[in-house]
mmCIF file of C-alpha atoms in Angstrom:
data_model
loop_
_atom_site.group_PDB
_atom_site.id
_atom_site.type_symbol
_atom_site.label_atom_id
_atom_site.label_comp_id
_atom_site.label_asym_id
_atom_site.label_seq_id
_atom_site.Cartn_x
_atom_site.Cartn_y
_atom_site.Cartn_z
ATOM 1 C CA MET A 1 0.065 -0.074 0.062
ATOM 2 C CA GLY A 2 1.427 3.474 -0.946
ATOM 3 C CA SER A 3 2.083 5.642 1.882
ATOM 4 C CA ASP A 4 0.589 8.699 0.393
ATOM 5 C CA PHE A 5 -2.489 6.753 -0.083
ATOM 6 C CA TYR A 6 -2.503 5.643 3.426
ATOM 7 C CA THR A 7 -1.810 9.323 4.653
ATOM 8 C CA THR A 8 -4.419 10.851 2.583
ATOM 9 C CA GLN A 9 -7.193 8.457 2.614
ATOM 10 C CA ILE A 10 -7.052 6.314 5.307
ATOM 11 C CA LEU A 11 -5.094 7.942 8.245
ATOM 12 C CA PRO A 12 -7.793 10.905 8.300
ATOM 13 C CA TYR A 13 -10.330 8.228 8.944
ATOM 14 C CA ALA A 14 -8.284 6.062 11.365
ATOM 15 C CA GLY A 15 -10.721 7.198 14.157
ATOM 16 C CA ILE A 16 -13.530 5.346 12.767
ATOM 17 C CA ILE A 17 -11.838 2.514 11.548
ATOM 18 C CA ILE A 18 -10.251 2.164 15.360
ATOM 19 C CA LYS A 19 -13.619 2.537 16.730
ATOM 20 C CA ILE A 20 -15.246 -0.015 14.492
ATOM 21 C CA CYS A 21 -12.341 -2.743 14.979
ATOM 22 C CA ARG A 22 -12.375 -2.114 18.932
ATOM 23 C CA ALA A 23 -15.952 -3.077 19.106
ATOM 24 C CA TYR A 24 -15.177 -6.090 17.253
ATOM 25 C CA THR A 25 -12.097 -7.373 19.063
ATOM 26 C CA ASN A 26 -11.252 -8.392 22.681
ATOM 27 C CA ASN A 27 -7.374 -8.054 22.636
ATOM 28 C CA GLN A 28 -4.912 -5.735 21.238
ATOM 29 C CA GLU A 29 -3.506 -8.437 19.048
ATOM 30 C CA ASP A 30 -6.867 -9.216 17.366
ATOM 31 C CA PHE A 31 -7.248 -5.361 17.171
ATOM 32 C CA GLU A 32 -4.264 -4.402 15.331
ATOM 33 C CA ASP A 33 -4.789 -7.383 12.954
ATOM 34 C CA TYR A 34 -8.148 -6.333 12.273
ATOM 35 C CA TYR A 35 -7.051 -2.702 11.821
ATOM 36 C CA GLN A 36 -4.633 -3.775 9.153
ATOM 37 C CA GLU A 37 -6.804 -5.928 7.274
ATOM 38 C CA VAL A 38 -9.471 -2.825 7.197
ATOM 39 C CA CYS A 39 -6.687 -0.514 5.660
ATOM 40 C CA LEU A 40 -5.835 -3.390 3.313
ATOM 41 C CA GLN A 41 -8.989 -3.756 2.070
ATOM 42 C CA ILE A 42 -9.629 -0.221 1.680
ATOM 43 C CA TRP A 43 -6.805 0.217 -0.321
ATOM 44 C CA ARG A 44 -7.385 -2.986 -2.756
ATOM 45 C CA SER A 45 -10.959 -1.794 -3.263
ATOM 46 C CA HIS A 46 -10.564 2.030 -3.621
ATOM 47 C CA GLU A 47 -10.584 1.794 -7.566
ATOM 48 C CA ARG A 48 -14.134 0.543 -7.163
ATOM 49 C CA PHE A 49 -15.435 3.476 -5.060
ATOM 50 C CA ASN A 50 -18.135 4.874 -7.187
ATOM 51 C CA HIS A 51 -18.880 7.923 -5.765
ATOM 52 C CA ASN A 52 -22.605 7.559 -5.034
ATOM 53 C CA CYS A 53 -21.686 7.523 -1.523
ATOM 54 C CA ALA A 54 -19.408 9.442 0.641
ATOM 55 C CA TRP A 55 -15.819 8.284 1.244
ATOM 56 C CA THR A 56 -16.628 7.971 5.061
ATOM 57 C CA THR A 57 -19.734 5.711 4.297
ATOM 58 C CA TRP A 58 -17.253 3.616 1.868
ATOM 59 C CA ILE A 59 -14.682 3.373 4.913
ATOM 60 C CA TYR A 60 -17.548 2.153 7.384
ATOM 61 C CA LYS A 61 -18.787 -0.395 5.004
ATOM 62 C CA ILE A 62 -15.357 -1.843 4.525
ATOM 63 C CA ALA A 63 -14.448 -1.553 8.170
ATOM 64 C CA LEU A 64 -17.821 -3.315 9.075
ATOM 65 C CA ASN A 65 -17.970 -5.897 6.413
ATOM 66 C CA VAL A 66 -13.906 -6.782 7.323
ATOM 67 C CA CYS A 67 -14.839 -7.307 10.996
ATOM 68 C CA LEU A 68 -17.985 -8.877 10.623
ATOM 69 C CA THR A 69 -16.524 -11.449 8.336
ATOM 70 C CA TYR A 70 -13.258 -11.994 10.262
ATOM 71 C CA LEU A 71 -15.757 -12.367 13.404
ATOM 72 C CA LYS A 72 -17.769 -14.860 11.819
ATOM 73 C CA ARG A 73 -14.806 -16.952 10.813
ATOM 74 C CA GLN A 74 -12.992 -16.915 14.102
ATOM 75 C CA THR A 75 -16.062 -18.760 15.531
ATOM 76 C CA HIS A 76 -14.823 -21.554 12.991
ATOM 77 C CA SER A 77 -11.008 -21.502 13.110
ATOM 78 C CA PRO A 78 -8.468 -19.086 14.409
ATOM 79 C CA LEU A 79 -7.306 -16.820 11.994
ATOM 80 C CA THR A 80 -3.332 -16.349 11.818
ATOM 81 C CA PHE A 81 -1.943 -12.996 10.368
ATOM 82 C CA THR A 82 1.673 -11.793 10.212
ATOM 83 C CA SER A 83 1.675 -7.960 10.342
ATOM 84 C CA ASP A 84 3.910 -4.889 10.674
ATOM 85 C CA PRO A 85 3.446 -2.585 13.657
ATOM 86 C CA LEU A 86 0.726 0.055 13.532
ATOM 87 C CA PRO A 87 1.920 3.727 13.012
ATOM 88 C CA GLU A 88 2.763 5.636 15.954
ATOM 89 C CA GLN A 89 -0.278 7.962 15.448
ATOM 90 C CA VAL A 90 -2.584 5.138 15.358
ATOM 91 C CA MET A 91 -1.119 3.533 18.606
ATOM 92 C CA SER A 92 -1.519 7.023 20.047
ATOM 93 C CA ASP A 93 -5.228 7.284 19.058
ATOM 94 C CA ILE A 94 -5.403 3.794 20.328
ATOM 95 C CA GLN A 95 -4.224 4.935 23.956
ATOM 96 C CA SER A 96 -6.259 7.902 24.032
ATOM 97 C CA ALA A 97 -9.303 5.895 23.285
ATOM 98 C CA GLN A 98 -8.729 3.511 26.333
ATOM 99 C CA ASP A 99 -9.416 5.394 29.207
ATOM 100 C CA GLU A 100 -11.764 3.586 31.944
ATOM 101 C CA SER A 101 -15.290 5.428 31.196
ATOM 102 C CA VAL A 102 -14.556 4.542 27.362
ATOM 103 C CA GLY A 103 -13.515 0.894 28.317
ATOM 104 C CA TYR A 104 -17.019 0.702 30.257
ATOM 105 C CA LEU A 105 -18.795 1.672 27.110
ATOM 106 C CA TYR A 106 -16.983 -0.762 25.180
ATOM 107 C CA LYS A 107 -17.440 -3.500 27.489
ATOM 108 C CA ALA A 108 -21.104 -2.816 27.051
ATOM 109 C CA ILE A 109 -21.275 -2.355 23.452
ATOM 110 C CA HIS A 110 -19.626 -5.960 23.432
ATOM 111 C CA GLN A 111 -22.901 -7.260 24.774
ATOM 112 C CA LEU A 112 -24.939 -5.850 21.824
ATOM 113 C CA SER A 113 -25.245 -8.099 18.668
ATOM 114 C CA GLU A 114 -23.207 -7.542 15.915
ATOM 115 C CA ILE A 115 -25.385 -5.299 13.967
ATOM 116 C CA ASP A 116 -26.551 -3.443 17.046
ATOM 117 C CA ARG A 117 -22.704 -2.859 17.841
ATOM 118 C CA ALA A 118 -22.336 -1.311 14.147
ATOM 119 C CA LEU A 119 -25.514 0.725 14.604
ATOM 120 C CA ILE A 120 -24.508 2.090 17.909
ATOM 121 C CA LEU A 121 -20.900 3.066 16.528
ATOM 122 C CA LEU A 122 -22.660 4.841 13.718
ATOM 123 C CA TYR A 123 -24.912 6.676 15.582
ATOM 124 C CA LEU A 124 -21.704 7.533 18.100
ATOM 125 C CA GLU A 125 -20.132 8.996 15.103
ATOM 126 C CA GLN A 126 -22.801 11.452 14.710
ATOM 127 C CA GLN A 127 -24.005 9.679 11.505
ATOM 128 C CA SER A 128 -27.379 10.410 10.197
ATOM 129 C CA ASN A 129 -30.211 7.725 10.392
ATOM 130 C CA GLN A 130 -30.055 7.880 6.470
ATOM 131 C CA VAL A 131 -26.441 7.118 6.240
ATOM 132 C CA ILE A 132 -26.704 4.438 8.576
ATOM 133 C CA ALA A 133 -29.359 3.043 6.684
ATOM 134 C CA GLU A 134 -27.241 3.004 3.699
ATOM 135 C CA ILE A 135 -24.404 1.397 5.254
ATOM 136 C CA LEU A 136 -26.299 -1.228 6.995
ATOM 137 C CA GLY A 137 -28.841 -2.182 4.561
ATOM 138 C CA LEU A 138 -31.810 -1.078 6.742
ATOM 139 C CA THR A 139 -34.415 1.713 6.588
ATOM 140 C CA ALA A 140 -34.000 5.151 8.235
ATOM 141 C CA ASN A 141 -37.265 4.693 10.258
ATOM 142 C CA ASN A 142 -35.991 1.008 11.507
ATOM 143 C CA ILE A 143 -32.731 3.110 12.610
ATOM 144 C CA GLY A 144 -34.820 5.513 14.909
ATOM 145 C CA VAL A 145 -36.538 2.785 16.685
ATOM 146 C CA ARG A 146 -33.279 0.450 16.945
ATOM 147 C CA ILE A 147 -31.284 3.366 18.280
ATOM 148 C CA SER A 148 -33.745 4.104 20.970
ATOM 149 C CA ARG A 149 -33.713 0.368 22.290
ATOM 150 C CA ILE A 150 -30.156 0.329 22.081
ATOM 151 C CA LYS A 151 -29.627 3.371 24.045
ATOM 152 C CA HIS A 152 -32.057 1.635 26.656
ATOM 153 C CA ARG A 153 -30.112 -1.117 26.891
ATOM 154 C CA LEU A 154 -26.576 0.422 27.071
ATOM 155 C CA ASN A 155 -27.871 2.483 29.996
ATOM 156 C CA LYS A 156 -28.807 -0.600 31.533
ATOM 157 C CA LEU A 157 -25.484 -2.387 30.816
ATOM 158 C CA LEU A 158 -23.684 0.845 32.052
ATOM 159 C CA ASN A 159 -25.595 1.102 35.094
ATOM 160 C CA ASN A 160 -25.043 -2.566 36.084
ATOM 161 C CA LEU A 161 -21.199 -1.856 35.389
ATOM 162 C CA GLU A 162 -21.169 1.112 37.740
ATOM 163 C CA THR A 163 -22.575 -0.909 40.641
ATOM 164 C CA GLY A 164 -20.748 -4.028 39.827
ATOM 165 C CA HIS A 165 -23.773 -6.047 39.038
ATOM 166 C CA ALA A 166 -22.784 -6.963 35.408
ATOM 167 C CA GLN A 167 -20.540 -9.743 34.406
ATOM 168 C CA ILE A 168 -19.429 -8.241 30.886
ATOM 169 C CA HIS A 169 -17.215 -10.523 28.992
#
């Protein structure tokens, strides 16, 4: 992958990729593997980008597809990756995202279904219901209802975490 492409087309969206990969992994090694695979898939598919949607939407779709695909594969057989270390800027973004309150939120998000994880991540990135619907293949009306339900469930999970009543895996 060319460093110019990475610097101009991927790195500005590293925060999005980090959040999605973190929501679908349970350890640093898997996270780094997923992150690199998402970047690779963006690079491989960028020539097929048709400008019918925003570049950000394209990034979300690829990141979610990679994470969901690998998550499903992991349940059948473990993946083996050989990877280079992540760039220093990405590592600093990861470190800043690992404070305690964000950690609780990710623990709660991990309790959601795969599709609900994707939906709430997009919502937290302040994407419109229409954009979320486009990425996930749902209707905009359905998105609003699901977001409300997910928020309620996350509040319960977070309250349980704070009082020590939940066992989040």
